[in-house]
mmCIF file of C-alpha atoms and ligand atoms in Angstrom:
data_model
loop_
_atom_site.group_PDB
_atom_site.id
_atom_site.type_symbol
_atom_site.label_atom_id
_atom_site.label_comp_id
_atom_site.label_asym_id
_atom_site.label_seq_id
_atom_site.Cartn_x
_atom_site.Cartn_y
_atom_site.Cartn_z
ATOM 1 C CA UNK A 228 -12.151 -13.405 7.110
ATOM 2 C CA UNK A 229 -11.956 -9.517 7.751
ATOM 3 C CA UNK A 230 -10.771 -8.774 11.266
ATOM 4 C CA UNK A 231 -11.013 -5.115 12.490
ATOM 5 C CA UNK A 232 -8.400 -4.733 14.980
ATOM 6 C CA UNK A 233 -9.753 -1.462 16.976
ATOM 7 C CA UNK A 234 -6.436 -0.603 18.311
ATOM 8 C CA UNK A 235 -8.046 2.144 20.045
ATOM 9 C CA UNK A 236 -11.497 3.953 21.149
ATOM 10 C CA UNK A 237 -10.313 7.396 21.274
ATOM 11 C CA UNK A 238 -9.917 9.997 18.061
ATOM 12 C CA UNK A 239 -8.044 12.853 17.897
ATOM 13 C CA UNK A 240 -10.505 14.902 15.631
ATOM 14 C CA UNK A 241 -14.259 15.752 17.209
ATOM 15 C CA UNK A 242 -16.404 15.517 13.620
ATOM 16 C CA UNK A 243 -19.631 16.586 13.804
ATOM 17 C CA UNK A 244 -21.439 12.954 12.764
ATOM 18 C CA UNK A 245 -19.543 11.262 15.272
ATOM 19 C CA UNK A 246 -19.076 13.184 18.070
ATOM 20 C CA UNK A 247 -15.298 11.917 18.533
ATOM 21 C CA UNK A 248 -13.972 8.809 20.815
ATOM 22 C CA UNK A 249 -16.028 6.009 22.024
ATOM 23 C CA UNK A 250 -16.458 6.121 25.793
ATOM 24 C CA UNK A 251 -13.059 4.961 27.266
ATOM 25 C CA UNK A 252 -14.552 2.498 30.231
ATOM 26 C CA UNK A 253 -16.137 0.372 27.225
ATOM 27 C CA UNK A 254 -13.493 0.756 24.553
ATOM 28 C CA UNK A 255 -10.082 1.341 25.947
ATOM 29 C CA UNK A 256 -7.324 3.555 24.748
ATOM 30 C CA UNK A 257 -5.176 1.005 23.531
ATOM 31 C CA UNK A 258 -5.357 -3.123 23.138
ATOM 32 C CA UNK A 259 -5.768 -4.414 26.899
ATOM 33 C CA UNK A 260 -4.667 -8.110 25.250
ATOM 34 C CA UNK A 261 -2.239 -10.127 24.665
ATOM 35 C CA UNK A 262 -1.104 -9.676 21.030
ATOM 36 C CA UNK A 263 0.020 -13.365 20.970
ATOM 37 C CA UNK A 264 -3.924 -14.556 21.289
ATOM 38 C CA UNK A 265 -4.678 -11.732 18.295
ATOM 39 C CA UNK A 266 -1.838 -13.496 16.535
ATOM 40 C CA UNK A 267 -3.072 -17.071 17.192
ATOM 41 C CA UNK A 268 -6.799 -15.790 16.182
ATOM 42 C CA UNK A 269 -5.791 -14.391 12.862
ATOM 43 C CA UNK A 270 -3.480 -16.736 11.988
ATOM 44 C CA UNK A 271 -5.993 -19.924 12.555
ATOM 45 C CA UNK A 272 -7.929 -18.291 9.544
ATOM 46 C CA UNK A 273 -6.888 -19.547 6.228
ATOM 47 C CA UNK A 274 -6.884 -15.783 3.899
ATOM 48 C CA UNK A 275 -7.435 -13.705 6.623
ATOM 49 C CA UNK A 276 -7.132 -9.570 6.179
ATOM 50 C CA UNK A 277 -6.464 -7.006 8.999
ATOM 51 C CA UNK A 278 -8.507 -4.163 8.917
ATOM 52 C CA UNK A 279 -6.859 -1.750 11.615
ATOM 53 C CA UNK A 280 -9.325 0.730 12.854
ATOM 54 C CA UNK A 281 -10.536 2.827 15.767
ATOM 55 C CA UNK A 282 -11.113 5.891 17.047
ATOM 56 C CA UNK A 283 -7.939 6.760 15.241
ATOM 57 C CA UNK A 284 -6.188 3.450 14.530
ATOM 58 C CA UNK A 285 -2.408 5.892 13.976
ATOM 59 C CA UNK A 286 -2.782 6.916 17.924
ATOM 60 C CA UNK A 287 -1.756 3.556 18.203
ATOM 61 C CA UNK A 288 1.421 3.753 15.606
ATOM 62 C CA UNK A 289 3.436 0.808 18.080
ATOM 63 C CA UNK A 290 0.534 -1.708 17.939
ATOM 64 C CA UNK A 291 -0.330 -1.520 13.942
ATOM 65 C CA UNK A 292 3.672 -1.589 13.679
ATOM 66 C CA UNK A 293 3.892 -4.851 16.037
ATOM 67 C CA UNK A 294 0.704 -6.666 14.675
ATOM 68 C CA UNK A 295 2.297 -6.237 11.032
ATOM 69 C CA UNK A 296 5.770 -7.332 12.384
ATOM 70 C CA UNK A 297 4.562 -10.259 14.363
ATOM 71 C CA UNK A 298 1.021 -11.233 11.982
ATOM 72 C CA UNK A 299 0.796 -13.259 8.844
ATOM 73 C CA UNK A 300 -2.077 -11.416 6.794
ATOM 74 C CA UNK A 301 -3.241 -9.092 4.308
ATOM 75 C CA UNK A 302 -3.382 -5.357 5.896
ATOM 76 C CA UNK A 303 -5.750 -1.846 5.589
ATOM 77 C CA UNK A 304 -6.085 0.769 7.217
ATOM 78 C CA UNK A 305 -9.103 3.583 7.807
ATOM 79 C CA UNK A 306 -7.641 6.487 8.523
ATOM 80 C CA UNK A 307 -8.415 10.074 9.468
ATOM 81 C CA UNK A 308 -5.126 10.642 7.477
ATOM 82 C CA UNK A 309 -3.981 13.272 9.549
ATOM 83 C CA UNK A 310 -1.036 11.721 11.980
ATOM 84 C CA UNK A 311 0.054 10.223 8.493
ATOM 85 C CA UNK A 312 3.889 10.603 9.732
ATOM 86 C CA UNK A 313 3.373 8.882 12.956
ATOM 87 C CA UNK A 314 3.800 5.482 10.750
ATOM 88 C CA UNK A 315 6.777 4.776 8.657
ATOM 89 C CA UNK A 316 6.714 4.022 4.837
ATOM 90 C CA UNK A 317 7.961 1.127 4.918
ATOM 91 C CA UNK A 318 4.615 -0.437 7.131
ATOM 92 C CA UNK A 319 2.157 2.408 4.825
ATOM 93 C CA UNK A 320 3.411 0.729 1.457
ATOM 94 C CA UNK A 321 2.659 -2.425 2.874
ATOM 95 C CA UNK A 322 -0.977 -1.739 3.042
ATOM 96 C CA UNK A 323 -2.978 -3.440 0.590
ATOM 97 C CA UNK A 324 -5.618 -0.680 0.639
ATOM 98 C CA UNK A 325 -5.222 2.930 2.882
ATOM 99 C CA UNK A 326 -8.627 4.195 3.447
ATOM 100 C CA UNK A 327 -8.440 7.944 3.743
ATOM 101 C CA UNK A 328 -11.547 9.922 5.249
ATOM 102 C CA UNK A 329 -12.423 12.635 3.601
ATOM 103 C CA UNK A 330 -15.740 14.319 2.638
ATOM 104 C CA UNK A 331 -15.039 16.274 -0.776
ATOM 105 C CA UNK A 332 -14.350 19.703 -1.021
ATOM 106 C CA UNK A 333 -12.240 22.147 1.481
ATOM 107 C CA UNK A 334 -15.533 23.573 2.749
ATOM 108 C CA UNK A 335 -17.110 20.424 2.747
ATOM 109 C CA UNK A 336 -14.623 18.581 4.599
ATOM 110 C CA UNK A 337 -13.637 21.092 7.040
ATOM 111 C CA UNK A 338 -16.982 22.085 7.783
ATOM 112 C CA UNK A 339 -17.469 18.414 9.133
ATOM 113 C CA UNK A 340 -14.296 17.537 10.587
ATOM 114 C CA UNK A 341 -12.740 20.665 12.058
ATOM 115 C CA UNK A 342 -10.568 23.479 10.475
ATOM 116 C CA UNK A 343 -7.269 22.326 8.404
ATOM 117 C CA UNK A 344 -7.958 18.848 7.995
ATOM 118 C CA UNK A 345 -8.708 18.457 4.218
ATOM 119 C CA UNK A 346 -5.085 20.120 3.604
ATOM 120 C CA UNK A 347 -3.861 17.231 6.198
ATOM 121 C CA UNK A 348 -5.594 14.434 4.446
ATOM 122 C CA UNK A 349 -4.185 15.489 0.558
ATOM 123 C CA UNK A 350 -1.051 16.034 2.284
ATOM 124 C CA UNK A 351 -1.040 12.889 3.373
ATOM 125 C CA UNK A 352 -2.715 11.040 -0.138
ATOM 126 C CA UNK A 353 0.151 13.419 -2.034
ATOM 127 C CA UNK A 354 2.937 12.029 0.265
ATOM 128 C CA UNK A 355 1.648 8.221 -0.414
ATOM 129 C CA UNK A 356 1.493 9.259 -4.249
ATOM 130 C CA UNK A 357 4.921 10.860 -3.761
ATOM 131 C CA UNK A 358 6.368 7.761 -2.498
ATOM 132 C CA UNK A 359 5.749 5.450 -5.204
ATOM 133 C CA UNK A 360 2.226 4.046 -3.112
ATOM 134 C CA UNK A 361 0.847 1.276 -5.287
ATOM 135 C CA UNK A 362 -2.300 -0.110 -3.416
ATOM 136 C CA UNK A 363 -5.921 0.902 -3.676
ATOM 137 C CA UNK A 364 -5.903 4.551 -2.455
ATOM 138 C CA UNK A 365 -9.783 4.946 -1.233
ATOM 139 C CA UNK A 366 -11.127 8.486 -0.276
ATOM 140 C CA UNK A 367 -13.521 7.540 2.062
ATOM 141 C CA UNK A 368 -16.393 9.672 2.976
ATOM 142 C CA UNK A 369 -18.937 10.350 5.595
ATOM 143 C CA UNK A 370 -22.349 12.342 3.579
ATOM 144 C CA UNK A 371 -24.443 14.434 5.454
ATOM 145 C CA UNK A 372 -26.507 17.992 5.053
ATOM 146 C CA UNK A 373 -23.626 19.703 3.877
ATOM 147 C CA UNK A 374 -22.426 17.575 1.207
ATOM 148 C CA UNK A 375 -23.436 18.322 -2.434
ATOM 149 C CA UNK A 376 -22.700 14.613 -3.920
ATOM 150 C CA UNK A 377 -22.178 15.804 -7.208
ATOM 151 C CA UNK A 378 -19.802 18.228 -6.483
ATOM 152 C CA UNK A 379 -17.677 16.378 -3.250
ATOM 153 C CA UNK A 380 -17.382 12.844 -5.440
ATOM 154 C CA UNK A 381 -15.850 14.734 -8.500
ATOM 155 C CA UNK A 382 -13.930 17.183 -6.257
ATOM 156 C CA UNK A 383 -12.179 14.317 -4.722
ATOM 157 C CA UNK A 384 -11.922 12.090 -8.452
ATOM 158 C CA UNK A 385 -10.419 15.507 -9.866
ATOM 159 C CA UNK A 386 -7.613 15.480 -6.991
ATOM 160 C CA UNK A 387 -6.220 12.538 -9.217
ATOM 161 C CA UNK A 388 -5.015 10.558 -6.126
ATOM 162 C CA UNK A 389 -7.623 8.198 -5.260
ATOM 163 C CA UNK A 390 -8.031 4.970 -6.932
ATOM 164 C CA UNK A 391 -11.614 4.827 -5.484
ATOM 165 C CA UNK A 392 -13.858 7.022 -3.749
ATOM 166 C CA UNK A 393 -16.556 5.520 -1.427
ATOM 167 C CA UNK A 394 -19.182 7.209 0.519
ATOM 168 C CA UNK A 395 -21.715 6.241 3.759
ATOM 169 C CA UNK A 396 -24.209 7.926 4.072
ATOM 170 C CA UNK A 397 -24.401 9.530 8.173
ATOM 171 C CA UNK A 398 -27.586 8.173 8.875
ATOM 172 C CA UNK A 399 -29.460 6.277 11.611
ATOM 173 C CA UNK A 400 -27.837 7.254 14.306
ATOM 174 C CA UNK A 401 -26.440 10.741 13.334
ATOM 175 C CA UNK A 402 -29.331 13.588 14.882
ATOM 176 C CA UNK A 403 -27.820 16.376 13.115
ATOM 177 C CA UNK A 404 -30.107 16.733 10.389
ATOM 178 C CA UNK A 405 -32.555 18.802 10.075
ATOM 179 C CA UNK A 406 -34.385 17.794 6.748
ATOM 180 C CA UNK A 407 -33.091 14.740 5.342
ATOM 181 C CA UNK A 408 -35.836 14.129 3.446
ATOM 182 C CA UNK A 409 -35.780 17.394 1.635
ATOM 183 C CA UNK A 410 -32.065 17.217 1.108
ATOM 184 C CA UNK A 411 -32.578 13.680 -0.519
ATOM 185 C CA UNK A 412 -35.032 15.081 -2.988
ATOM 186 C CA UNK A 413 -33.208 18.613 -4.064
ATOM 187 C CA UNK A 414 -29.415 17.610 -3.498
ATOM 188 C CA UNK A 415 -28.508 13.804 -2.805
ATOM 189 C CA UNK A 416 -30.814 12.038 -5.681
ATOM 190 C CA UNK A 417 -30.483 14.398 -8.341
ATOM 191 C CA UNK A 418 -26.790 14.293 -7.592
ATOM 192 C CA UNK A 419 -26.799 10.675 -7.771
ATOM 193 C CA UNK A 420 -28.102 10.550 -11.155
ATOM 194 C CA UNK A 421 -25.758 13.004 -12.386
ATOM 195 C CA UNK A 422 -22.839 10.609 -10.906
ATOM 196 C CA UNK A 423 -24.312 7.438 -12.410
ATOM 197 C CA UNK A 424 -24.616 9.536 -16.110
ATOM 198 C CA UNK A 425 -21.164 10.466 -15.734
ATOM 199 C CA UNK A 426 -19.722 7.396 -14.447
ATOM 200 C CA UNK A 427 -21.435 5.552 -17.953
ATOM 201 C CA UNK A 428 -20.155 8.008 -19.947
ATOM 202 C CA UNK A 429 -16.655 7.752 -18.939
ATOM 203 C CA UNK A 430 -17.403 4.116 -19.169
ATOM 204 C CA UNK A 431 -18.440 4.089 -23.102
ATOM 205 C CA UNK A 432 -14.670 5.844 -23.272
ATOM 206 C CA UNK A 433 -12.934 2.849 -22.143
ATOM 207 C CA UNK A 434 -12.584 4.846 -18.573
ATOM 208 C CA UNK A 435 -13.791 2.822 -15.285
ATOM 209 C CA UNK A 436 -14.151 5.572 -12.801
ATOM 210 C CA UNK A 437 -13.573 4.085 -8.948
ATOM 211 C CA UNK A 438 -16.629 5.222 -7.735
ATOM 212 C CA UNK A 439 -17.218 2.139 -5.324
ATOM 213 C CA UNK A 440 -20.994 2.149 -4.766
ATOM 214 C CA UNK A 441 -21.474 2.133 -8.296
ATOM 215 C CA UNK A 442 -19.021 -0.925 -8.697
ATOM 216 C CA UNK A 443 -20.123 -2.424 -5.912
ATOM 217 C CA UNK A 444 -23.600 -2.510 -6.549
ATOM 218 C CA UNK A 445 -23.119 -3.889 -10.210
ATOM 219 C CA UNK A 446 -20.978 -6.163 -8.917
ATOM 220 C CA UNK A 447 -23.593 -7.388 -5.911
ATOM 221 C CA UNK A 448 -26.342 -6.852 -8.765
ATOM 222 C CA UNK A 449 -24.764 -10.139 -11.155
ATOM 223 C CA UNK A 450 -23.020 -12.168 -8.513
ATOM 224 C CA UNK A 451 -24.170 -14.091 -5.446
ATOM 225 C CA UNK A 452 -22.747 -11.549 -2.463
ATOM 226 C CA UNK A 453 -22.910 -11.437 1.282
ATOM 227 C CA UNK A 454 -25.885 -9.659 3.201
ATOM 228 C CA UNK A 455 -25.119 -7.327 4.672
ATOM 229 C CA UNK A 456 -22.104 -6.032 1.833
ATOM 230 C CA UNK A 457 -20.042 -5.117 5.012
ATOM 231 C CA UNK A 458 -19.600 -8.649 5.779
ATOM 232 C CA UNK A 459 -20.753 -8.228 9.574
ATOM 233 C CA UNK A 460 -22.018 -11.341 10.617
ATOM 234 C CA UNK A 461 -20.834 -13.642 8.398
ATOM 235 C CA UNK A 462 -17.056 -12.927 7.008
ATOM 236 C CA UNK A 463 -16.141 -9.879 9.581
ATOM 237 C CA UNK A 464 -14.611 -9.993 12.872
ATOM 238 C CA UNK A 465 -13.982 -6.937 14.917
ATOM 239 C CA UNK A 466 -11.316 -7.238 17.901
ATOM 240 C CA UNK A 467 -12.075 -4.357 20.375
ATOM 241 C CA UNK A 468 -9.636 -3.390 22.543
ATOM 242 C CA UNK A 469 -10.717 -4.519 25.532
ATOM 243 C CA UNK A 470 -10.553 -8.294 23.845
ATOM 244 C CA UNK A 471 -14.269 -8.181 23.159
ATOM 245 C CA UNK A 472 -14.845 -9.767 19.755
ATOM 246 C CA UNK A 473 -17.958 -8.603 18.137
ATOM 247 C CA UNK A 474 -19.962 -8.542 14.618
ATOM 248 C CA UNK A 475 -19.772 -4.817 13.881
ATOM 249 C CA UNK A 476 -16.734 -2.260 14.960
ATOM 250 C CA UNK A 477 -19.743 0.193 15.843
ATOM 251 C CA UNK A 478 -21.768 -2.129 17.903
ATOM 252 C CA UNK A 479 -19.759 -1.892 21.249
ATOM 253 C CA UNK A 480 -22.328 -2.268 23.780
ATOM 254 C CA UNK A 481 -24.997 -4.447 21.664
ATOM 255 C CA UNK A 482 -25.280 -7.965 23.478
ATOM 256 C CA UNK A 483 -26.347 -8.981 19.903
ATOM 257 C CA UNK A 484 -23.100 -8.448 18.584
ATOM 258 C CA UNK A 485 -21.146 -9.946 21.299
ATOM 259 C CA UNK A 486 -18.843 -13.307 19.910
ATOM 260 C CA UNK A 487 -16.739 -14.114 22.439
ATOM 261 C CA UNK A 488 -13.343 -13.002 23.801
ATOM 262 C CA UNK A 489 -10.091 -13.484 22.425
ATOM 263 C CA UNK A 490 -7.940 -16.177 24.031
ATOM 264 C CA UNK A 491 -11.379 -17.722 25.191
ATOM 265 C CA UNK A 492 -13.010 -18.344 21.572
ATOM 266 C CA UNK A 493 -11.681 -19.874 18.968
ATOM 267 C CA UNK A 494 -12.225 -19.123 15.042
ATOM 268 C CA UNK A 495 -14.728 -22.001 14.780
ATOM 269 C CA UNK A 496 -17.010 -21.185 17.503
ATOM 270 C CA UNK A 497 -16.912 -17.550 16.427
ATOM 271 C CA UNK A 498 -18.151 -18.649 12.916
ATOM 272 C CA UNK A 499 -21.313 -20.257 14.471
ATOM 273 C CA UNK A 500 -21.833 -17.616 16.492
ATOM 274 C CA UNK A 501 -21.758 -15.117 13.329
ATOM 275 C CA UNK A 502 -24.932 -17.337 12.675
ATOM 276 C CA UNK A 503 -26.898 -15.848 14.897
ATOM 277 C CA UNK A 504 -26.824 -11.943 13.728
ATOM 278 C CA UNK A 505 -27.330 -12.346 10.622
ATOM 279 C CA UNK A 506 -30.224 -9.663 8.705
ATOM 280 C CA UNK A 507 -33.742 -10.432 9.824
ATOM 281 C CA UNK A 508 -36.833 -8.692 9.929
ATOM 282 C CA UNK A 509 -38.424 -6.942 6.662
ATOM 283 C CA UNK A 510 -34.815 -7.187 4.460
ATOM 284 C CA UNK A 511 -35.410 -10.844 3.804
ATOM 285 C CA UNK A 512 -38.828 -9.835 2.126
ATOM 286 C CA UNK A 513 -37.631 -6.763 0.352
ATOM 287 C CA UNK A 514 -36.972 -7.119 -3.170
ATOM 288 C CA UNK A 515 -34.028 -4.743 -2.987
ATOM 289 C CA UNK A 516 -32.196 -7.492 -1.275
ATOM 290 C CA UNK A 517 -30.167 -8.411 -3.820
ATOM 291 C CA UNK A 518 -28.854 -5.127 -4.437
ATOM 292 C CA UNK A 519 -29.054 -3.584 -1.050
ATOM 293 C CA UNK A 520 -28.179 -6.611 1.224
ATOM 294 C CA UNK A 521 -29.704 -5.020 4.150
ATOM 295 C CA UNK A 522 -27.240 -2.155 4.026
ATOM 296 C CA UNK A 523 -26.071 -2.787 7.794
ATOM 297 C CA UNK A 524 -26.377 -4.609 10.061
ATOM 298 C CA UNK A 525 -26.296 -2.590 13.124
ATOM 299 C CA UNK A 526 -29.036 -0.736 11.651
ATOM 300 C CA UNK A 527 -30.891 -3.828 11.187
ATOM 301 C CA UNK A 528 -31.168 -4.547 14.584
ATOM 302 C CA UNK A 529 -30.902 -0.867 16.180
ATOM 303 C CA UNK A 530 -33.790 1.000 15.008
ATOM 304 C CA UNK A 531 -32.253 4.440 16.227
ATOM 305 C CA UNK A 532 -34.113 6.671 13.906
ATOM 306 C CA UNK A 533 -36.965 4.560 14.640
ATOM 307 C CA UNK A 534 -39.136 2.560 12.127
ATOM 308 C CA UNK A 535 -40.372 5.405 9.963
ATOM 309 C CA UNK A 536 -36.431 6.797 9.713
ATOM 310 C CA UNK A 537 -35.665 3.083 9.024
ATOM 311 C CA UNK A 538 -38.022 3.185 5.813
ATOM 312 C CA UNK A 539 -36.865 6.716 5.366
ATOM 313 C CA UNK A 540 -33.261 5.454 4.545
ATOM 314 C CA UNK A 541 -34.759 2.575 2.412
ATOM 315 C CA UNK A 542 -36.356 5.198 0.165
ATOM 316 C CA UNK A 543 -33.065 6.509 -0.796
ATOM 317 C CA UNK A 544 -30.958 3.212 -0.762
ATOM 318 C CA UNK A 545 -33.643 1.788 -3.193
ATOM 319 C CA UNK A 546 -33.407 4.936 -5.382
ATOM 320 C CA UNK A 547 -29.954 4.487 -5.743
ATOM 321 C CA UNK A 548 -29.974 0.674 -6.202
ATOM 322 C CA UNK A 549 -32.674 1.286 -8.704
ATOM 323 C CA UNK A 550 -30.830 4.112 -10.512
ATOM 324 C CA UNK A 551 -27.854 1.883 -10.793
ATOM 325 C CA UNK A 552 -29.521 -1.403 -11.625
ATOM 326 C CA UNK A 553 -30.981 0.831 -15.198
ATOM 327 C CA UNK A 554 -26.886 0.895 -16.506
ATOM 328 C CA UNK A 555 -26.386 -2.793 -16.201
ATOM 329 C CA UNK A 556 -27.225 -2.932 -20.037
ATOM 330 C CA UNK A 557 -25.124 -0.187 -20.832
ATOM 331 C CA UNK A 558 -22.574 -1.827 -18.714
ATOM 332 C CA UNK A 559 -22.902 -5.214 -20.167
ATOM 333 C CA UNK A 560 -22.904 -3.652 -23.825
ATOM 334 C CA UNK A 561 -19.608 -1.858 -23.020
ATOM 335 C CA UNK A 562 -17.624 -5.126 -21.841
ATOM 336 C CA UNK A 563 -18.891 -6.912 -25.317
ATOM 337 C CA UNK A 564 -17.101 -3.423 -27.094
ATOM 338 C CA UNK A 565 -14.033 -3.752 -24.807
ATOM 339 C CA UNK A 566 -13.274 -7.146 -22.472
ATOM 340 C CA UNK A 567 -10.293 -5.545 -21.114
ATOM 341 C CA UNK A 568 -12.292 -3.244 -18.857
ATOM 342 C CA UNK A 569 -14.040 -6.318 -16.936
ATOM 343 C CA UNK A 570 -10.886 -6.413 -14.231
ATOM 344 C CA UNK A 571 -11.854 -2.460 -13.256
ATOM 345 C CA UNK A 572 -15.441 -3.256 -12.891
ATOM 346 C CA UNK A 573 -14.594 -6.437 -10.809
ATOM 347 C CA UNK A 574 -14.659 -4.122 -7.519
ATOM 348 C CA UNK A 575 -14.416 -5.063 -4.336
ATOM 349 C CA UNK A 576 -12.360 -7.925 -5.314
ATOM 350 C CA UNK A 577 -12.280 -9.003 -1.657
ATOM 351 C CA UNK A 578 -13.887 -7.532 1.468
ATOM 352 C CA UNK A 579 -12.087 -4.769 2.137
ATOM 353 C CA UNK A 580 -13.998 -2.811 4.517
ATOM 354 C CA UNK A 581 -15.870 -0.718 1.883
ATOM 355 C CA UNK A 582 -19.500 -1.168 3.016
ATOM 356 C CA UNK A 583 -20.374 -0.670 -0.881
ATOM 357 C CA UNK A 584 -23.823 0.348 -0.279
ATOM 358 C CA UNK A 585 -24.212 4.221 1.014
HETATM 359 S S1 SF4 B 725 -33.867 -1.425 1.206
HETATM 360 FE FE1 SF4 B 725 -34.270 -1.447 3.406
HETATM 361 S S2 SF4 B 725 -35.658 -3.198 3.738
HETATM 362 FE FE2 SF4 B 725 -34.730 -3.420 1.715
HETATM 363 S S3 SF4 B 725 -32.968 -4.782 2.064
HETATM 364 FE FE3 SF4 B 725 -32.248 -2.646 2.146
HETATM 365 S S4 SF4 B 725 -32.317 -2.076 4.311
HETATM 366 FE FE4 SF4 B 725 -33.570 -3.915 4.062
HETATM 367 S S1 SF4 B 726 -22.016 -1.101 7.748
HETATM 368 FE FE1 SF4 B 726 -23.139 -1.318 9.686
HETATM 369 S S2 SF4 B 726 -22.923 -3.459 10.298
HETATM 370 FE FE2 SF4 B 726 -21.387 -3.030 8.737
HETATM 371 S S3 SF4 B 726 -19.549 -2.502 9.904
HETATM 372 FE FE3 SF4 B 726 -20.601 -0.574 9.414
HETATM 373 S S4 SF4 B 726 -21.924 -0.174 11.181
HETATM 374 FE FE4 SF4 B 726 -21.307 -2.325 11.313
#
């Protein structure tokens, strides 16, 4: 089981797709539990992982420190990357994956999330490099208008820091575009198909490029996988700070994603509760499903862009899904040339918070 530990609501950066902290009365500023009943949750799982997360989970440096010290599990962080020395090495190294936001270029990235932060967040990947870091090193990024696929992804793969890069696309709840449509058609999809023809063409090299959707979706493509690829609502836990224990880390105030609370639920009880948000509606009848797994879940049930903006982000997941699914040949004839590239392609090998599908 993945368990989000939100060990805080509020950010310390204001990026435009997000708007900044999540309002304090509903998600408080730090963990208003016991860290004992977090202990005894996570620990009555048998493989669990701890996904700490926020707001800015590093506001919070004590409480990531104490829930390694005192909690038996597998850890990760995502991370704006920019308090990076509010947390000593010795608790970053043991971090089986650092997720590092970040959109792609200087412009890119500062034009999102504020002046000076894309020098903060390579600062920060450098200093992880510097140290000997030997996890999975994930730029994570957040796409919108201003982002040039193409351009960002290898921006950030020509850094040479990142193990993978992973990107989400800001949409169905984001109001901040003003023709997403249009971008999809002259920027995004184009872009996308000059990622997937590079990404093959390393691979007939012998080179697996970390690009996670593309991985991902392969991966969901030829094995059985969950729906939705995040995991929320049937392997994902998130523990808000308030004690609130919920199917999605976004869905704060959704009385569909409401579990229980901690000290007052146990693991089994949450697991049958999971049950009952699972993806319904039109996903279970799309034959993307396999691919796509109904993307998210949150958007499943909150229509915020409305049905048509619903479909609207359909269009583009099923381009990519489609555009993807046309290598699997390609793929499959490059592990018959080369066997020992199957362990690079075998990506996510657990859930690790990537939501795979953009
Ligand atoms: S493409 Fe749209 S309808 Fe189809 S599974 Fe994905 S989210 Fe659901
Ligand atoms: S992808 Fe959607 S359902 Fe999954 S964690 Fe993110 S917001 Fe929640």
């Amino acid at each position: 089981m993945l368990f989000f530990v939100l060990t805080t609501g509020r950010c310390n950066l204001l990026c435009k797709y997000c708007g900044g902290s999540f309002p304090e009365r509903l998600v408080p500023t730090r963990p208003t539990y016991d860290l004992l009943l977090l202990k005894e949750l996570i620990e009555s799982d048998s493989n669990p992982a701890v996904a700490f997360y926020g707001g800015e989970p590093l506001l919070q440096p004590k409480v990531v420190k104490e829930v390694m010290d005192r909690i038996d599990a597998k850890f990760l962080i995502q991370t704006n990357g920019t308090l990076f020395e509010g947390l000593e090495w010795e608790y970053w190294k043991r971090m089986d994956s650092i997720l590092l936001s970040i959109d792609g270029t200087k412009e890119t990235t500062d034009g999102y999330r504020g002046e000076g932060t894309y020098s903060k967040v390579v600062w920060a990947a450098e200093q992880l490099r510097k140290k000997g870091y030997s996890g999975d090193l994930i730029a994570r990024m957040a796409v919108s208008e201003k982002t040039d696929i193409y351009r960002d992804v290898c921006h950030l793969a020509g850094l040479g820091l990142f193990d993978h890069i992973h990107w989400q696309l800001d949409v169905g709840w984001s109001d901040s575009w003003t023709d997403f449509e249009g971008w999809c058609a002259r920027s995004y999809e184009p872009g996308i198909l000059r990622l997937i023809d590079l990404w093959i063409r390393r691979l007939k090299r012998g080179e697996v490029m970390g690009l996670v959707p593309i991985l991902g979706i392969l991966k969901r493509l030829r094995e059985p996988c969950t729906n939705p690829p995040c995991g929320a609502g049937v392997d994902s836990i998130a523990v808000m700070p308030n004690g609130d224990l919920r199917a999605c880390p976004i869905a704060y105030d959704a009385d569909w994603a409401f579990l229980g609370r901690i000290g007052e639920t146990d693991l089994r009880e949450l697991i049958s509760k999971l049950r009952r948000c699972r993806i319904t509606g039109e996903c279970l009848a799309c034959n993307h499903l396999k691919g796509c797994g109904g993307r998210c879940l949150y958007m499943n049930r909150e229509r915020l862009w409305g049905q048509s903006g619903f479909k609207k982000i359909c269009e583009v997941t099923k381009f990519t899904i489609d555009a993807i699914a046309e290598i699997q040949p390609e793929v499959e004839e490059a592990l018959i040339r080369d066997d020992a590239i199957r362990q690079y392609l075998d990506y996510p090998k657990y859930n690790n918070s990537t939501e795979i599908v953009p």
